[in-house]
mmCIF file of C-alpha atoms in Angstrom:
data_model
loop_
_atom_site.group_PDB
_atom_site.id
_atom_site.type_symbol
_atom_site.label_atom_id
_atom_site.label_comp_id
_atom_site.label_asym_id
_atom_site.label_seq_id
_atom_site.Cartn_x
_atom_site.Cartn_y
_atom_site.Cartn_z
ATOM 1 C CA MET A 1 57.215 56.920 -17.555
ATOM 2 C CA ASN A 2 58.474 56.059 -21.025
ATOM 3 C CA ASP A 3 55.836 54.121 -22.957
ATOM 4 C CA THR A 4 57.838 53.928 -26.154
ATOM 5 C CA PRO A 5 57.714 50.307 -27.338
ATOM 6 C CA VAL A 6 61.045 48.561 -27.463
ATOM 7 C CA SER A 7 61.607 46.679 -30.700
ATOM 8 C CA ALA A 8 62.851 43.137 -30.404
ATOM 9 C CA PRO A 9 66.515 42.712 -31.321
ATOM 10 C CA ARG A 10 67.170 41.219 -34.725
ATOM 11 C CA PRO A 11 68.086 37.549 -34.480
ATOM 12 C CA ARG A 12 71.796 37.000 -34.826
ATOM 13 C CA ILE A 13 72.787 35.269 -38.048
ATOM 14 C CA VAL A 14 74.915 32.199 -37.420
ATOM 15 C CA ARG A 15 77.537 32.326 -40.161
ATOM 16 C CA ARG A 16 78.913 29.233 -41.876
ATOM 17 C CA PRO A 17 81.731 28.459 -44.307
ATOM 18 C CA VAL A 18 80.433 28.708 -47.870
ATOM 19 C CA HIS A 19 82.661 28.176 -50.922
ATOM 20 C CA GLY A 20 81.827 28.862 -54.551
ATOM 21 C CA VAL A 21 80.618 31.405 -57.107
ATOM 22 C CA LEU A 22 77.066 32.664 -57.457
ATOM 23 C CA LEU A 23 76.004 34.287 -60.720
ATOM 24 C CA LEU A 24 73.686 37.048 -59.554
ATOM 25 C CA ASP A 25 71.393 39.073 -61.806
ATOM 26 C CA LYS A 26 71.672 42.409 -60.000
ATOM 27 C CA PRO A 27 68.506 44.513 -60.109
ATOM 28 C CA LEU A 28 68.257 48.198 -60.909
ATOM 29 C CA GLY A 29 68.466 50.620 -58.003
ATOM 30 C CA LEU A 30 70.767 48.518 -55.861
ATOM 31 C CA SER A 31 74.504 49.018 -55.426
ATOM 32 C CA SER A 32 76.813 46.070 -55.999
ATOM 33 C CA ASN A 33 77.764 46.030 -52.312
ATOM 34 C CA ASP A 34 74.119 46.092 -51.195
ATOM 35 C CA ALA A 35 73.382 43.164 -53.504
ATOM 36 C CA LEU A 36 76.405 41.319 -52.124
ATOM 37 C CA GLN A 37 75.335 41.861 -48.511
ATOM 38 C CA LYS A 38 71.796 40.622 -49.209
ATOM 39 C CA ALA A 39 73.132 37.447 -50.836
ATOM 40 C CA LYS A 40 75.697 36.970 -48.071
ATOM 41 C CA ARG A 41 72.931 37.090 -45.440
ATOM 42 C CA LEU A 42 70.783 34.602 -47.351
ATOM 43 C CA PHE A 43 73.706 32.157 -47.552
ATOM 44 C CA ARG A 44 74.812 32.951 -43.965
ATOM 45 C CA ALA A 45 78.300 33.069 -45.479
ATOM 46 C CA GLU A 46 81.366 33.937 -43.425
ATOM 47 C CA LYS A 47 83.239 35.557 -46.295
ATOM 48 C CA ALA A 48 82.100 37.028 -49.608
ATOM 49 C CA GLY A 49 83.049 39.579 -52.248
ATOM 50 C CA HIS A 50 81.906 40.737 -55.686
ATOM 51 C CA THR A 51 83.964 40.873 -58.863
ATOM 52 C CA GLY A 52 83.476 44.341 -60.288
ATOM 53 C CA THR A 53 81.118 47.174 -59.479
ATOM 54 C CA LEU A 54 77.856 47.698 -61.338
ATOM 55 C CA ASP A 55 76.240 51.112 -60.819
ATOM 56 C CA PRO A 56 72.796 51.198 -59.156
ATOM 57 C CA LEU A 57 71.393 52.306 -62.541
ATOM 58 C CA ALA A 58 72.818 49.179 -64.203
ATOM 59 C CA SER A 59 71.488 45.635 -63.974
ATOM 60 C CA GLY A 60 72.803 42.250 -64.954
ATOM 61 C CA LEU A 61 75.594 39.837 -64.259
ATOM 62 C CA LEU A 62 77.428 40.270 -60.963
ATOM 63 C CA PRO A 63 79.522 37.203 -60.012
ATOM 64 C CA LEU A 64 79.700 36.850 -56.223
ATOM 65 C CA CYS A 65 82.551 34.904 -54.640
ATOM 66 C CA PHE A 66 82.171 33.044 -51.353
ATOM 67 C CA GLY A 67 84.938 31.662 -49.158
ATOM 68 C CA ALA A 68 87.718 30.000 -51.163
ATOM 69 C CA ALA A 69 86.442 31.510 -54.411
ATOM 70 C CA THR A 70 87.455 35.011 -53.231
ATOM 71 C CA LYS A 71 91.084 33.972 -53.865
ATOM 72 C CA PHE A 72 90.376 33.964 -57.606
ATOM 73 C CA SER A 73 88.081 36.990 -57.915
ATOM 74 C CA GLN A 74 90.847 38.989 -59.605
ATOM 75 C CA ALA A 75 90.499 36.766 -62.677
ATOM 76 C CA SER A 76 86.907 37.935 -63.106
ATOM 77 C CA LEU A 77 87.890 41.546 -62.475
ATOM 78 C CA GLU A 78 90.466 41.293 -65.270
ATOM 79 C CA ALA A 79 88.126 39.535 -67.707
ATOM 80 C CA ASP A 80 86.501 41.120 -70.746
ATOM 81 C CA LYS A 81 82.911 42.261 -70.286
ATOM 82 C CA ALA A 82 79.832 42.568 -72.489
ATOM 83 C CA TYR A 83 76.900 44.950 -72.111
ATOM 84 C CA ALA A 84 73.559 45.821 -73.650
ATOM 85 C CA ALA A 85 73.417 49.620 -73.634
ATOM 86 C CA THR A 86 70.663 52.108 -74.453
ATOM 87 C CA LEU A 87 71.806 55.560 -75.605
ATOM 88 C CA ARG A 88 69.456 58.558 -75.664
ATOM 89 C CA LEU A 89 70.657 60.845 -78.416
ATOM 90 C CA GLY A 90 70.091 64.605 -78.356
ATOM 91 C CA GLN A 91 70.510 65.083 -74.609
ATOM 92 C CA THR A 92 73.699 65.598 -72.615
ATOM 93 C CA ARG A 93 73.274 65.098 -68.873
ATOM 94 C CA VAL A 94 75.366 65.645 -65.744
ATOM 95 C CA GLY A 95 77.197 62.404 -65.007
ATOM 96 C CA GLY A 96 76.497 60.989 -68.451
ATOM 97 C CA ASP A 97 73.393 58.988 -67.450
ATOM 98 C CA MET A 98 69.659 59.493 -67.059
ATOM 99 C CA GLU A 99 69.956 60.350 -63.360
ATOM 100 C CA GLY A 100 71.697 63.676 -64.014
ATOM 101 C CA GLU A 101 70.124 66.964 -65.009
ATOM 102 C CA ILE A 102 69.967 67.867 -68.690
ATOM 103 C CA VAL A 103 72.734 70.348 -69.495
ATOM 104 C CA ARG A 104 72.236 70.592 -73.245
ATOM 105 C CA GLU A 105 69.712 69.506 -75.879
ATOM 106 C CA ARG A 106 70.411 69.355 -79.595
ATOM 107 C CA PRO A 107 68.386 68.226 -82.613
ATOM 108 C CA VAL A 108 68.942 64.663 -83.763
ATOM 109 C CA ALA A 109 69.313 64.185 -87.506
ATOM 110 C CA VAL A 110 71.415 61.071 -88.026
ATOM 111 C CA THR A 111 71.435 58.265 -90.554
ATOM 112 C CA MET A 112 72.144 54.597 -89.924
ATOM 113 C CA ALA A 113 75.338 55.030 -91.945
ATOM 114 C CA ALA A 114 76.462 57.803 -89.591
ATOM 115 C CA ILE A 115 75.672 55.637 -86.557
ATOM 116 C CA GLU A 116 77.635 52.721 -88.014
ATOM 117 C CA ALA A 117 80.593 54.996 -88.761
ATOM 118 C CA ALA A 118 80.548 56.442 -85.226
ATOM 119 C CA CYS A 119 80.504 52.979 -83.648
ATOM 120 C CA ALA A 120 83.333 51.824 -85.923
ATOM 121 C CA ARG A 121 85.389 54.834 -84.843
ATOM 122 C CA PHE A 122 85.336 53.604 -81.239
ATOM 123 C CA THR A 123 86.153 49.968 -82.005
ATOM 124 C CA GLY A 124 89.671 48.809 -81.135
ATOM 125 C CA LEU A 125 92.182 50.377 -78.763
ATOM 126 C CA ILE A 126 90.863 53.768 -77.642
ATOM 127 C CA SER A 127 91.594 56.378 -74.997
ATOM 128 C CA GLN A 128 88.933 57.266 -72.428
ATOM 129 C CA LEU A 129 88.822 60.012 -69.821
ATOM 130 C CA PRO A 130 87.287 58.446 -66.667
ATOM 131 C CA PRO A 131 84.012 60.183 -65.745
ATOM 132 C CA MET A 132 83.762 62.176 -62.523
ATOM 133 C CA HIS A 133 80.794 60.017 -61.507
ATOM 134 C CA SER A 134 82.869 56.842 -61.122
ATOM 135 C CA ALA A 135 84.385 54.766 -58.317
ATOM 136 C CA LEU A 136 87.940 55.428 -59.521
ATOM 137 C CA LYS A 137 89.943 56.913 -56.648
ATOM 138 C CA LYS A 138 92.145 59.993 -56.460
ATOM 139 C CA ASP A 139 94.017 60.810 -53.244
ATOM 140 C CA GLY A 140 92.051 58.120 -51.426
ATOM 141 C CA LYS A 141 88.603 59.398 -52.431
ATOM 142 C CA ALA A 142 86.279 58.085 -55.137
ATOM 143 C CA LEU A 143 85.746 60.501 -58.011
ATOM 144 C CA TYR A 144 81.983 60.501 -57.416
ATOM 145 C CA GLU A 145 82.626 61.968 -53.943
ATOM 146 C CA TYR A 146 84.328 64.965 -55.560
ATOM 147 C CA ALA A 147 81.521 65.190 -58.131
ATOM 148 C CA ARG A 148 78.832 65.270 -55.436
ATOM 149 C CA ALA A 149 80.708 68.136 -53.787
ATOM 150 C CA GLY A 150 80.778 70.007 -57.081
ATOM 151 C CA ILE A 151 84.519 69.571 -57.507
ATOM 152 C CA GLU A 152 86.081 68.454 -60.775
ATOM 153 C CA VAL A 153 89.575 66.990 -60.490
ATOM 154 C CA GLU A 154 92.163 66.257 -63.141
ATOM 155 C CA ARG A 155 92.071 62.713 -64.532
ATOM 156 C CA GLU A 156 94.478 60.846 -66.743
ATOM 157 C CA PRO A 157 93.117 59.233 -69.936
ATOM 158 C CA ARG A 158 93.125 55.423 -69.904
ATOM 159 C CA GLN A 159 93.636 52.943 -72.705
ATOM 160 C CA VAL A 160 90.814 50.416 -73.123
ATOM 161 C CA ARG A 161 89.876 48.074 -75.937
ATOM 162 C CA ILE A 162 86.439 47.838 -77.519
ATOM 163 C CA HIS A 163 86.293 44.433 -79.213
ATOM 164 C CA ALA A 164 82.976 45.039 -80.958
ATOM 165 C CA ILE A 165 79.971 47.350 -81.032
ATOM 166 C CA ASP A 166 76.865 45.823 -82.601
ATOM 167 C CA ILE A 167 73.801 47.940 -83.364
ATOM 168 C CA LEU A 168 70.733 46.173 -81.963
ATOM 169 C CA GLY A 169 68.173 48.834 -82.788
ATOM 170 C CA TRP A 170 67.570 52.496 -83.648
ATOM 171 C CA ASP A 171 64.300 54.256 -82.782
ATOM 172 C CA ALA A 172 64.419 57.590 -84.586
ATOM 173 C CA ALA A 173 61.182 58.814 -82.998
ATOM 174 C CA ALA A 174 62.401 58.192 -79.444
ATOM 175 C CA CYS A 175 66.041 59.020 -80.312
ATOM 176 C CA THR A 176 67.177 55.795 -78.614
ATOM 177 C CA LEU A 177 70.001 53.622 -79.858
ATOM 178 C CA GLN A 178 70.457 50.035 -78.651
ATOM 179 C CA LEU A 179 74.012 48.686 -78.689
ATOM 180 C CA ALA A 180 75.790 45.468 -77.706
ATOM 181 C CA VAL A 181 79.320 46.243 -76.541
ATOM 182 C CA ARG A 182 82.155 43.797 -75.906
ATOM 183 C CA CYS A 183 85.112 45.434 -74.199
ATOM 184 C CA SER A 184 88.114 45.111 -71.934
ATOM 185 C CA LYS A 185 87.998 45.687 -68.185
ATOM 186 C CA GLY A 186 87.905 49.324 -67.107
ATOM 187 C CA THR A 187 85.762 50.513 -70.016
ATOM 188 C CA TYR A 188 83.246 53.213 -69.094
ATOM 189 C CA ILE A 189 80.115 52.691 -71.158
ATOM 190 C CA ARG A 190 78.668 56.066 -70.137
ATOM 191 C CA THR A 191 81.812 57.739 -71.522
ATOM 192 C CA LEU A 192 81.466 55.680 -74.704
ATOM 193 C CA ALA A 193 77.836 56.828 -75.011
ATOM 194 C CA GLU A 194 78.809 60.478 -74.603
ATOM 195 C CA ASP A 195 81.675 60.161 -77.087
ATOM 196 C CA ILE A 196 79.465 58.517 -79.722
ATOM 197 C CA GLY A 197 76.930 61.298 -79.224
ATOM 198 C CA GLU A 198 79.556 63.983 -79.791
ATOM 199 C CA VAL A 199 80.805 62.304 -82.981
ATOM 200 C CA LEU A 200 77.187 62.270 -84.222
ATOM 201 C CA GLY A 201 76.943 65.977 -83.414
ATOM 202 C CA CYS A 202 73.873 65.719 -81.191
ATOM 203 C CA GLY A 203 75.208 64.553 -77.853
ATOM 204 C CA ALA A 204 73.989 61.542 -75.896
ATOM 205 C CA HIS A 205 73.711 60.019 -72.465
ATOM 206 C CA LEU A 206 73.430 56.454 -71.193
ATOM 207 C CA ALA A 207 69.750 55.696 -70.625
ATOM 208 C CA GLY A 208 70.109 52.036 -69.692
ATOM 209 C CA LEU A 209 72.813 49.440 -69.095
ATOM 210 C CA ARG A 210 72.813 45.695 -68.535
ATOM 211 C CA ARG A 211 75.916 43.535 -68.158
ATOM 212 C CA THR A 212 75.425 40.332 -70.097
ATOM 213 C CA HIS A 213 78.821 38.617 -69.811
ATOM 214 C CA SER A 214 81.947 38.617 -67.673
ATOM 215 C CA GLY A 215 84.650 36.473 -69.236
ATOM 216 C CA GLY A 216 82.959 33.168 -70.058
ATOM 217 C CA LEU A 217 80.090 33.746 -67.596
ATOM 218 C CA ASP A 218 76.628 34.555 -69.006
ATOM 219 C CA VAL A 219 73.736 36.424 -67.347
ATOM 220 C CA ALA A 220 71.406 33.794 -68.842
ATOM 221 C CA HIS A 221 72.603 31.480 -66.062
ATOM 222 C CA ALA A 222 72.245 34.076 -63.287
ATOM 223 C CA VAL A 223 69.651 34.136 -60.495
ATOM 224 C CA THR A 224 67.787 37.110 -59.054
ATOM 225 C CA LEU A 225 67.760 38.062 -55.374
ATOM 226 C CA ASP A 226 63.996 37.456 -55.248
ATOM 227 C CA ARG A 227 64.431 33.911 -56.548
ATOM 228 C CA LEU A 228 67.323 33.347 -54.138
ATOM 229 C CA ALA A 229 65.115 34.388 -51.218
ATOM 230 C CA GLU A 230 62.435 31.867 -52.252
ATOM 231 C CA LEU A 231 64.832 28.912 -52.051
ATOM 232 C CA ASP A 232 65.836 26.970 -48.967
ATOM 233 C CA GLU A 233 69.484 26.741 -47.985
ATOM 234 C CA ALA A 234 70.106 23.533 -49.906
ATOM 235 C CA GLY A 235 68.549 25.094 -53.010
ATOM 236 C CA ARG A 236 70.810 28.124 -52.734
ATOM 237 C CA ASP A 237 73.901 25.984 -52.227
ATOM 238 C CA ALA A 238 73.031 24.010 -55.344
ATOM 239 C CA LEU A 239 73.406 27.209 -57.390
ATOM 240 C CA LEU A 240 77.050 27.675 -56.414
ATOM 241 C CA ARG A 241 79.699 26.976 -59.026
ATOM 242 C CA GLY A 242 83.290 25.992 -58.378
ATOM 243 C CA PRO A 243 85.889 28.787 -58.131
ATOM 244 C CA ASP A 244 87.466 27.574 -61.380
ATOM 245 C CA CYS A 245 84.413 28.765 -63.364
ATOM 246 C CA MET A 246 86.091 32.200 -63.367
ATOM 247 C CA LEU A 247 89.203 30.668 -64.963
ATOM 248 C CA ALA A 248 87.371 28.570 -67.548
ATOM 249 C CA ASP A 249 89.198 30.109 -70.507
ATOM 250 C CA TRP A 250 92.630 29.360 -68.979
ATOM 251 C CA PRO A 251 94.559 26.216 -70.015
ATOM 252 C CA ALA A 252 94.272 23.322 -67.556
ATOM 253 C CA VAL A 253 97.113 21.276 -66.067
ATOM 254 C CA CYS A 254 96.308 17.953 -64.349
ATOM 255 C CA LEU A 255 98.678 16.434 -61.787
ATOM 256 C CA PRO A 256 98.888 12.859 -60.421
ATOM 257 C CA MET A 257 98.018 12.336 -56.755
ATOM 258 C CA ASP A 258 101.535 12.613 -55.303
ATOM 259 C CA GLU A 259 102.378 15.696 -57.384
ATOM 260 C CA ALA A 260 99.031 17.324 -56.509
ATOM 261 C CA GLY A 261 99.792 16.999 -52.804
ATOM 262 C CA ARG A 262 103.175 18.631 -53.204
ATOM 263 C CA PHE A 263 101.739 21.396 -55.370
ATOM 264 C CA LEU A 264 99.175 22.210 -52.642
ATOM 265 C CA THR A 265 102.039 22.826 -50.208
ATOM 266 C CA GLY A 266 103.366 25.518 -52.559
ATOM 267 C CA MET A 267 106.138 23.456 -54.165
ATOM 268 C CA ARG A 268 107.054 23.932 -57.811
ATOM 269 C CA ARG A 269 106.507 20.858 -59.966
ATOM 270 C CA LYS A 270 108.188 19.750 -63.196
ATOM 271 C CA VAL A 271 105.759 19.546 -66.134
ATOM 272 C CA GLN A 272 106.013 18.799 -69.847
ATOM 273 C CA THR A 273 104.160 21.975 -70.761
ATOM 274 C CA PRO A 274 105.206 25.077 -72.708
ATOM 275 C CA ASP A 275 105.516 28.397 -70.893
ATOM 276 C CA MET A 276 102.118 29.864 -70.023
ATOM 277 C CA PRO A 277 101.325 32.967 -67.946
ATOM 278 C CA ALA A 278 98.206 31.530 -66.296
ATOM 279 C CA VAL A 279 96.836 27.995 -65.885
ATOM 280 C CA ARG A 280 94.271 26.301 -63.675
ATOM 281 C CA VAL A 281 95.560 23.216 -61.868
ATOM 282 C CA TYR A 282 93.684 20.019 -60.985
ATOM 283 C CA GLY A 283 94.395 16.828 -59.117
ATOM 284 C CA PRO A 284 94.025 13.348 -60.645
ATOM 285 C CA ASN A 285 90.257 13.754 -60.718
ATOM 286 C CA PRO A 286 89.563 16.613 -63.200
ATOM 287 C CA SER A 287 86.986 18.046 -60.779
ATOM 288 C CA THR A 288 89.579 18.451 -58.009
ATOM 289 C CA PHE A 289 90.529 22.082 -58.514
ATOM 290 C CA LEU A 290 93.716 22.987 -56.642
ATOM 291 C CA GLY A 291 94.480 26.567 -57.650
ATOM 292 C CA SER A 292 96.151 28.768 -60.230
ATOM 293 C CA ALA A 293 99.746 28.830 -61.434
ATOM 294 C CA HIS A 294 102.035 29.775 -64.302
ATOM 295 C CA VAL A 295 104.545 27.697 -66.239
ATOM 296 C CA THR A 296 108.112 28.866 -66.775
ATOM 297 C CA ALA A 297 110.983 26.748 -68.123
ATOM 298 C CA GLY A 298 109.183 23.465 -67.478
ATOM 299 C CA GLU A 299 108.168 24.369 -63.928
ATOM 300 C CA LEU A 300 104.624 24.736 -62.652
ATOM 301 C CA ILE A 301 104.811 27.640 -60.211
ATOM 302 C CA PRO A 302 101.874 28.148 -57.793
ATOM 303 C CA ASP A 303 100.134 31.525 -57.709
ATOM 304 C CA ARG A 304 96.917 31.111 -55.686
ATOM 305 C CA LEU A 305 96.244 27.857 -53.862
ATOM 306 C CA LEU A 306 93.266 26.320 -52.134
ATOM 307 C CA SER A 307 93.887 24.826 -48.718
ATOM 308 C CA PRO A 308 93.295 21.066 -48.261
ATOM 309 C CA ILE A 309 90.234 21.921 -46.152
ATOM 310 C CA GLU A 310 88.854 24.104 -48.956
ATOM 311 C CA VAL A 311 89.497 21.401 -51.555
ATOM 312 C CA GLN A 312 87.601 18.895 -49.409
ATOM 313 C CA ALA A 313 84.700 21.312 -48.847
ATOM 314 C CA LEU A 314 84.358 21.916 -52.582
ATOM 315 C CA LEU A 315 84.411 18.180 -53.312
ATOM 316 C CA VAL A 316 81.673 17.607 -50.724
ATOM 317 C CA ASN A 317 79.601 20.404 -52.254
ATOM 318 C CA GLN A 318 79.984 18.835 -55.721
ATOM 319 C CA LYS A 319 78.767 15.490 -54.430
ATOM 320 C CA GLU A 320 75.738 17.071 -52.739
ATOM 321 C CA THR A 321 74.789 19.190 -55.770
ATOM 322 C CA PRO A 322 72.281 17.327 -57.960
#
């Protein structure tokens, strides 16, 4: 006779349509997808996605898109980012971060002037070789999968732009350098840390990383998973922002009621607006977000549109949010 206790089945989550953007403060030790799945379960959301991977060893801003907002997640993926980074000088590690084994140690004898010069050298348009411990894919496999198997594959250098590197602090005794970095999408901060270390002649690895901004979104307005779990469903819903928060730095075009209806069907509309590659479009009420478009030769041409049902759901959510 089998006396092994049978565990009760987990209760089935009844999913619901949820629309909007949650600014999550991702904790250390959790992958971006794990964080997404935890938030998705708490919201009981039918559809969700994140807007750019943060390594488990990194914390900070991770915008999560639910429902209709997933249509505009690419805008956040393409946006500039900002990070607070901690570099440990004098140690080079496998993978370029504190998780890897130390492969080389060198004495650290640097001046603030040398640090400033090294940071200035990597400001502007630079070329980076993607690290093997990254999610970039080659032949259908992520580079980190090759790295875990001990295989190094050829990678092509990529052009990225570092808008600014500000020195926040230098602890000579601990050999730690604190930097604030503003950069374009696709920038590898661990590669930047290693490159700065080589220019300084002592090597370095990334000892800590926190994303502080994505486009116009700020981690100061983000919520943690623990806080999210403490709230009831209405409290969680109240934290959701409209999908257009990811397009906040785009020009806005407002249409009258009849033109807004036609635009939502995918029709081009005549506008008295100069050519623009990307605009956010609203109905007669400025809060009625309709979608994204571009303007060419006096025509507003739809790119990504909300459905009428999604527009209505977002309007209802705005009315219910205090």
